[in-house]
PDB file of C-alpha atoms in Angstrom:
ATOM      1  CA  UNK A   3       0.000   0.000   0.000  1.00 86.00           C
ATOM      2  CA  UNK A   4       1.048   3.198  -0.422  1.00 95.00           C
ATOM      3  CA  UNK A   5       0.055   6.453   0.285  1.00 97.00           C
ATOM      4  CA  UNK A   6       0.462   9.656  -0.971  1.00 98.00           C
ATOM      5  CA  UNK A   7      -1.044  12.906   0.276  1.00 98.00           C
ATOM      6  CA  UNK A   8      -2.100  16.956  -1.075  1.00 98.00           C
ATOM      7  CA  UNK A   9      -3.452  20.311   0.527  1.00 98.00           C
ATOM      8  CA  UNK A  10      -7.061  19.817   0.757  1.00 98.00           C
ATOM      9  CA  UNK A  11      -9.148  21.892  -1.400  1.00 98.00           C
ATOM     10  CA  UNK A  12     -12.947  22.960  -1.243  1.00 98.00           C
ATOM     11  CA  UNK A  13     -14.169  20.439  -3.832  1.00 98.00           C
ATOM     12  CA  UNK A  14     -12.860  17.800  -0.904  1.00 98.00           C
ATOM     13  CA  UNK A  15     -15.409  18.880   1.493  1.00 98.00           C
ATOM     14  CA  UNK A  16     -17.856  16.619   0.947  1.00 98.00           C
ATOM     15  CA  UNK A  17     -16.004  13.846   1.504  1.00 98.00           C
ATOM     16  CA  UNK A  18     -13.859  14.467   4.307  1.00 98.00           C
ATOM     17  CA  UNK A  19     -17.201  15.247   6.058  1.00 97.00           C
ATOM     18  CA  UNK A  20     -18.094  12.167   4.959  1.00 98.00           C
ATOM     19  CA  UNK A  21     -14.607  10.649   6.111  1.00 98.00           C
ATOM     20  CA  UNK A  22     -14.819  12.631   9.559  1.00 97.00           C
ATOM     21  CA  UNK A  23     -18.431  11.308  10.493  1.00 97.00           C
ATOM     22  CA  UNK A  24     -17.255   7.427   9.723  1.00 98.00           C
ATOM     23  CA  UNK A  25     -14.252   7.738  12.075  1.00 98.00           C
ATOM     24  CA  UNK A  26     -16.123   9.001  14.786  1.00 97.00           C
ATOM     25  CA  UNK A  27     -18.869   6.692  14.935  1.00 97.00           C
ATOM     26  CA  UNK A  28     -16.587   3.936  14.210  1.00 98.00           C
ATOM     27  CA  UNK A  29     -13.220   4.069  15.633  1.00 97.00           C
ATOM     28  CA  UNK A  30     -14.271   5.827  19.184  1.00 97.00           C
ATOM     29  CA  UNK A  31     -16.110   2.403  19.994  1.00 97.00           C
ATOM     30  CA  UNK A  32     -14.372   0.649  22.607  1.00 95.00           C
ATOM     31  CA  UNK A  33     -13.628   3.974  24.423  1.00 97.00           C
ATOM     32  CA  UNK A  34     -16.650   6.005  24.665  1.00 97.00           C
ATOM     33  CA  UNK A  35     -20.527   4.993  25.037  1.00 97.00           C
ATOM     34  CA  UNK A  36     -22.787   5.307  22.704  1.00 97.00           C
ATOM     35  CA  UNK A  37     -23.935   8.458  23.845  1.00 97.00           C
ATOM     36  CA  UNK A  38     -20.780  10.377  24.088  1.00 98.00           C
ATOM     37  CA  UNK A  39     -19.647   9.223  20.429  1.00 97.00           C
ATOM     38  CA  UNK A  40     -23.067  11.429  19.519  1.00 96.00           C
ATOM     39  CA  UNK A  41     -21.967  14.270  21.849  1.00 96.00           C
ATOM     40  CA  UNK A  42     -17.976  13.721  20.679  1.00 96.00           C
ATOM     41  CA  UNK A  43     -19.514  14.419  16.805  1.00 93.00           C
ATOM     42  CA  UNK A  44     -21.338  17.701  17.846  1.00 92.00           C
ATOM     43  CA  UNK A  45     -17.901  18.735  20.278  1.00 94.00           C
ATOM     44  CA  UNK A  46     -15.627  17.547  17.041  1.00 94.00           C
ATOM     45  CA  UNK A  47     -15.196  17.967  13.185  1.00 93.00           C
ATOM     46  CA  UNK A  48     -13.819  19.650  10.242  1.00 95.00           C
ATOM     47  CA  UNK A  49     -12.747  23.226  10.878  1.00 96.00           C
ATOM     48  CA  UNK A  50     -12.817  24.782   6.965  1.00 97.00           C
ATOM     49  CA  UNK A  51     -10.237  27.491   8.139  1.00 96.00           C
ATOM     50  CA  UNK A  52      -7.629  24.624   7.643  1.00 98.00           C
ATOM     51  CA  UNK A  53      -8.618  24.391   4.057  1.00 98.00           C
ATOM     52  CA  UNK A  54      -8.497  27.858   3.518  1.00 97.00           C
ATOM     53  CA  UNK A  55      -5.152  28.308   5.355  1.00 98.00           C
ATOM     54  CA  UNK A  56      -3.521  25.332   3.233  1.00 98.00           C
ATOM     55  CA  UNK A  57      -2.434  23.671   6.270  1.00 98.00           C
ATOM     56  CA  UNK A  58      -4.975  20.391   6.008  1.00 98.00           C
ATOM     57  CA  UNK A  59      -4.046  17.221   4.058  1.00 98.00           C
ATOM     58  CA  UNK A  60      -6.321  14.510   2.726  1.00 98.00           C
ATOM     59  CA  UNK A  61      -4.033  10.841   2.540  1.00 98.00           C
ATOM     60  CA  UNK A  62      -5.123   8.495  -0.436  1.00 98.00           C
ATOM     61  CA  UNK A  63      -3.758   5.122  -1.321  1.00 97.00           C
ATOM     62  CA  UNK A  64      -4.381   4.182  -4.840  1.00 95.00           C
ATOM     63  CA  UNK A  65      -7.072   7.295  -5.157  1.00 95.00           C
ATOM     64  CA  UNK A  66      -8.823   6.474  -1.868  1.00 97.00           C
ATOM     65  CA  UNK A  67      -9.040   8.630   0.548  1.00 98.00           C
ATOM     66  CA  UNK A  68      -7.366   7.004   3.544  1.00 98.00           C
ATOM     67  CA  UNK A  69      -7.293   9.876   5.878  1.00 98.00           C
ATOM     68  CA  UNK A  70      -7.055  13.792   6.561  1.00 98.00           C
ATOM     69  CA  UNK A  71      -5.756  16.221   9.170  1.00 98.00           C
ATOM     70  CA  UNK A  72      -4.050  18.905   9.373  1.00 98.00           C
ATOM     71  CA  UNK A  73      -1.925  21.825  11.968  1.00 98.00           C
ATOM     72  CA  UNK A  74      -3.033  25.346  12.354  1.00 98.00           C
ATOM     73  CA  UNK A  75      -1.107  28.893  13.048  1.00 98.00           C
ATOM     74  CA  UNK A  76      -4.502  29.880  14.680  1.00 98.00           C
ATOM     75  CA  UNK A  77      -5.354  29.907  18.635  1.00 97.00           C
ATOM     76  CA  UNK A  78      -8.067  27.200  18.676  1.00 96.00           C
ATOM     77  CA  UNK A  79      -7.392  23.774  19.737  1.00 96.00           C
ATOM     78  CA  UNK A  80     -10.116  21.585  18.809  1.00 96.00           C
ATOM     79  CA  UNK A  81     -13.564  21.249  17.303  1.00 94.00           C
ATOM     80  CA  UNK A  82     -15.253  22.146  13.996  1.00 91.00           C
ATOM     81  CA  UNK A  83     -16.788  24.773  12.054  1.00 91.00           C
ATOM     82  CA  UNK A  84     -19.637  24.573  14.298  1.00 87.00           C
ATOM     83  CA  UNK A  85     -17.775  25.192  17.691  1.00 86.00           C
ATOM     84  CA  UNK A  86     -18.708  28.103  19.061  1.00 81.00           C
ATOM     85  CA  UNK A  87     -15.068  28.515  20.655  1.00 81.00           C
ATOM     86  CA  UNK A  88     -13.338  29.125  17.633  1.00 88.00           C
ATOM     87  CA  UNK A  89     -10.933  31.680  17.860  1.00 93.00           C
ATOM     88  CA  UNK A  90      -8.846  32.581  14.507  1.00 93.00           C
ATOM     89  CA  UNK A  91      -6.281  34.739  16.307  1.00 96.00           C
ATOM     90  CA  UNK A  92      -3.261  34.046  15.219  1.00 97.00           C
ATOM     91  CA  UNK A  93      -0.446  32.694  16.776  1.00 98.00           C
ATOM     92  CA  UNK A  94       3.030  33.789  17.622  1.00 98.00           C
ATOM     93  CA  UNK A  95       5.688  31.130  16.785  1.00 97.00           C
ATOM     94  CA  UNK A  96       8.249  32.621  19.189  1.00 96.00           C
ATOM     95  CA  UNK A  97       6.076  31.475  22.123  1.00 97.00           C
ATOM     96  CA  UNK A  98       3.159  29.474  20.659  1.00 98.00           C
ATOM     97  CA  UNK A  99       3.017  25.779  19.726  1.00 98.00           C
ATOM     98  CA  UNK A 100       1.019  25.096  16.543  1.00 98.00           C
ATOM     99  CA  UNK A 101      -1.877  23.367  16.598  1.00 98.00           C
ATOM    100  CA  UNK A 102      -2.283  19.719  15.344  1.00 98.00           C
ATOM    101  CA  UNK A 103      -6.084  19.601  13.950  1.00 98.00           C
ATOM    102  CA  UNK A 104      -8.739  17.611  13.087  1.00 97.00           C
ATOM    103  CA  UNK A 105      -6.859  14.312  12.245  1.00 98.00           C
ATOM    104  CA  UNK A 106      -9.271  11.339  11.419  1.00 98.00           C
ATOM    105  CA  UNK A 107      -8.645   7.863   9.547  1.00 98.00           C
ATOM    106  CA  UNK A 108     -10.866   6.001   7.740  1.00 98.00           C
ATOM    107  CA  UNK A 109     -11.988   2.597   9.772  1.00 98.00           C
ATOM    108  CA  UNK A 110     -10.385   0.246   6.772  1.00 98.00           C
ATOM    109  CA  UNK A 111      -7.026   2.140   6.795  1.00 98.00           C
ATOM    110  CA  UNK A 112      -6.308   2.393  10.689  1.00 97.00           C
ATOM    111  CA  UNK A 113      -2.718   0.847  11.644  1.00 96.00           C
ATOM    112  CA  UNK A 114      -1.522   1.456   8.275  1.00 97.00           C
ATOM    113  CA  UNK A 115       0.657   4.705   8.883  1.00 97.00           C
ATOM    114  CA  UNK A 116      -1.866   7.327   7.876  1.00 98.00           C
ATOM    115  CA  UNK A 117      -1.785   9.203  11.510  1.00 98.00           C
ATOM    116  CA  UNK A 118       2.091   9.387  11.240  1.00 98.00           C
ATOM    117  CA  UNK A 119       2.121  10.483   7.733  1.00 98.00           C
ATOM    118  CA  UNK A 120       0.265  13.521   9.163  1.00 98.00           C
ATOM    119  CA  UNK A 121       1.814  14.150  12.202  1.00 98.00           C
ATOM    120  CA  UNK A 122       5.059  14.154  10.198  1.00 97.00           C
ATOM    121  CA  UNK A 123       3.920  16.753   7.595  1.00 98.00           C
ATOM    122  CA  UNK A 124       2.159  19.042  10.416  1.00 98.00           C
ATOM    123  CA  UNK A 125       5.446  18.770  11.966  1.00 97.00           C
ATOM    124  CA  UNK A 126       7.276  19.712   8.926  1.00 97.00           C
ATOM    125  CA  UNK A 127       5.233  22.709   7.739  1.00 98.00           C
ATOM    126  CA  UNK A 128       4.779  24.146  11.435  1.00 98.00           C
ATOM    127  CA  UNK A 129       9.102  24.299  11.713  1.00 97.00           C
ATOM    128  CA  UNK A 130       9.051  25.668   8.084  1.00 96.00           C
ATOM    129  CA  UNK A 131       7.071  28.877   9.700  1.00 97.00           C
ATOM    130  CA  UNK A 132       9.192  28.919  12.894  1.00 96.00           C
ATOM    131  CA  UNK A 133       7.385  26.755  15.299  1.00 97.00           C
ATOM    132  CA  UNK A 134       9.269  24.507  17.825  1.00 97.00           C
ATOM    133  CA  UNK A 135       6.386  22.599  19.578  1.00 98.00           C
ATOM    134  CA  UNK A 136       3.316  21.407  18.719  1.00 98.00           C
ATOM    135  CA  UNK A 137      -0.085  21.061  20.904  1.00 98.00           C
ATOM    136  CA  UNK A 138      -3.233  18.802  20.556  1.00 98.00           C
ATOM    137  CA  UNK A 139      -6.622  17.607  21.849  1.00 98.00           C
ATOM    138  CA  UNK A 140      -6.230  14.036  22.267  1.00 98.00           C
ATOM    139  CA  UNK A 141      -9.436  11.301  21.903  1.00 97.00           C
ATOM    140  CA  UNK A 142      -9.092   8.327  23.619  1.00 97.00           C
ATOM    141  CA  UNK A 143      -8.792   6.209  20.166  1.00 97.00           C
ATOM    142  CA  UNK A 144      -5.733   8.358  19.590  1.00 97.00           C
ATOM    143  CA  UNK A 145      -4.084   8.897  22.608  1.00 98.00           C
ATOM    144  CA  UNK A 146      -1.773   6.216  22.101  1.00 98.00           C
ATOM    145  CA  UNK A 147      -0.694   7.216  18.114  1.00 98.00           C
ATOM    146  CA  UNK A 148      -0.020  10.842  19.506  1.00 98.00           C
ATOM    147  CA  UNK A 149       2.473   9.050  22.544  1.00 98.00           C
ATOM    148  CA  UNK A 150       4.067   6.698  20.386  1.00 97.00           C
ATOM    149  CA  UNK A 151       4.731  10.214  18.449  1.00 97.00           C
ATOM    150  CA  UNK A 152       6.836  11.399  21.409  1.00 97.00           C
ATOM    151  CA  UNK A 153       3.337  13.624  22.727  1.00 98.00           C
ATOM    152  CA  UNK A 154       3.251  14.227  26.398  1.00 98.00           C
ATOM    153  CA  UNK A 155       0.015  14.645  28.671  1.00 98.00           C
ATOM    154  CA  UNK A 156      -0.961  17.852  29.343  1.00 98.00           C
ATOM    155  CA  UNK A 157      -3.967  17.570  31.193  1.00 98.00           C
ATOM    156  CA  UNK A 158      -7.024  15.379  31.383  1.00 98.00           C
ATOM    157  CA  UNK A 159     -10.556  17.181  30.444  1.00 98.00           C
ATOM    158  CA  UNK A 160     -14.054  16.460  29.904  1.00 97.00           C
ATOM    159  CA  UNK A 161     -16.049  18.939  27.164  1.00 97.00           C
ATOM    160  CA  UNK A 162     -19.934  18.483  27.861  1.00 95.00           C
ATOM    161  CA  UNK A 163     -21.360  20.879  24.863  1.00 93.00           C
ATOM    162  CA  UNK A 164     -22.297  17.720  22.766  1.00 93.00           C
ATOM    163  CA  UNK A 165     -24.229  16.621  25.968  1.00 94.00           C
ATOM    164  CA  UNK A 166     -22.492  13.643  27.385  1.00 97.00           C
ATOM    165  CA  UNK A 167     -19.058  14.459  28.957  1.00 98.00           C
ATOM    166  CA  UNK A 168     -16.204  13.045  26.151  1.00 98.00           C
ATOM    167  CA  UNK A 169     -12.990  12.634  28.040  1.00 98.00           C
ATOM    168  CA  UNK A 170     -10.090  14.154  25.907  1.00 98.00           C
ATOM    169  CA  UNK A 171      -6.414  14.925  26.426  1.00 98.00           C
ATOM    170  CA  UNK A 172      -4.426  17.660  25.724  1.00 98.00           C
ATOM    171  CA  UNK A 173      -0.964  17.038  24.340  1.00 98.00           C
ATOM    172  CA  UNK A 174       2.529  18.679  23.665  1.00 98.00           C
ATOM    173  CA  UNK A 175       5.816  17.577  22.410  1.00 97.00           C
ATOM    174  CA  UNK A 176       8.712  19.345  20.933  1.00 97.00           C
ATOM    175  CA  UNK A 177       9.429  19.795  17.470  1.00 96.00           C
ATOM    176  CA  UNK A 178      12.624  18.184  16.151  1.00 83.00           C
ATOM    177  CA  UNK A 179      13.987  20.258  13.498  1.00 63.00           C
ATOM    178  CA  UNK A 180      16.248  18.676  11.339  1.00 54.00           C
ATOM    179  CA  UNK A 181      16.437  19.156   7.706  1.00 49.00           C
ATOM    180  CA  UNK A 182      15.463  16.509   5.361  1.00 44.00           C
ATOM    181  CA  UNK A 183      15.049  13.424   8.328  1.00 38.00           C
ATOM    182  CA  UNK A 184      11.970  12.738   9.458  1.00 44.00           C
ATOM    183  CA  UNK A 185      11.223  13.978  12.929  1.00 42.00           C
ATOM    184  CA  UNK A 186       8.908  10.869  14.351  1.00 45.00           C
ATOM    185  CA  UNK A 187      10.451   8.979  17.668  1.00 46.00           C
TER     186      UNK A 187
END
């Protein structure tokens, strides 16, 4: 398999909604109840910004698409176009981590390398702009991808606007900045 990845565009919307909805409902089984996988798909989602800001990729293998994420140079941490605690301020790479965002896998291509594919071009592009660490809002399901990345625990929250309390984790870890190798552990 192999997998190749592109800025996101507009015309991709429709299917990385699409994309975003499957790996909610599927892949947060096994962590979360029923009813906080509902409330974690109100709390979570695609934030378009990332699109517009060229800093979201879509991952295909063989012309599927496989998975999609991206980083941000904007304050907000987590959620979608519908959160109503987005905040587009921009951030200040002298003291600011980037933001990892909105990374989801489709169900048949978990295992396969598509989460570290992203991490390693957020990683990449966020040092390219002057960043040295990175920051994220952990689920459960992904918790142990963004550790096995060299992320560190933060804190331990609960966010309550989908309803039922979803348990997430809030993540940093240094960026490793060297040209041309591949900064994964």
């Amino acid at each position: 398999m192999t997998l190749t990845h592109r800025l996101a565009t507009p015309d991709d919307l429709g299917a990385l909604r699409a994309l975003v909805d499957l790996a909610i409902a599927e892949l947060l089984k096994g962590f979360l109840t029923d009813e906080q996988i509902r409330s974690s798909a109100a709390i979570m989602g695609l934030d378009t910004q990332l699109i517009d800001d060229r800093t979201y990729f879509v991952i295909e293998s063989d012309g599927v698409l496989a998975g999609c994420g991206g980083w941000s140079r904007r304050a907000t941490l987590y959620g979608g176009d519908h959160s109503a605690t987005r905040d587009t301020s921009l951030l200040d790479p002298a003291k600011d981590p980037a933001k990892v965002r909105a990374m989801y896998t489709h169900p048949a291509f978990t295992r396969r390398g598509v989460g570290r594919l992203i991490l390693g071009l957020c990683e990449r592009a966020a040092a390219a702009e002057g960043y040295t660490r990175l920051e994220l809002m952990a689920t459960l399901s992904g918790e142990p991808l963004y550790r096995s990345y060299g992320f560190q625990e933060v804190e331990r929250i609960e966010d309550d606007r989908g309803g039922a309390p979803v348990p997430i984790v809030r993540m940093v870890r240094t960026i490793r900045n060297e040209p041309g190798v591949h900064s994964g552990p």
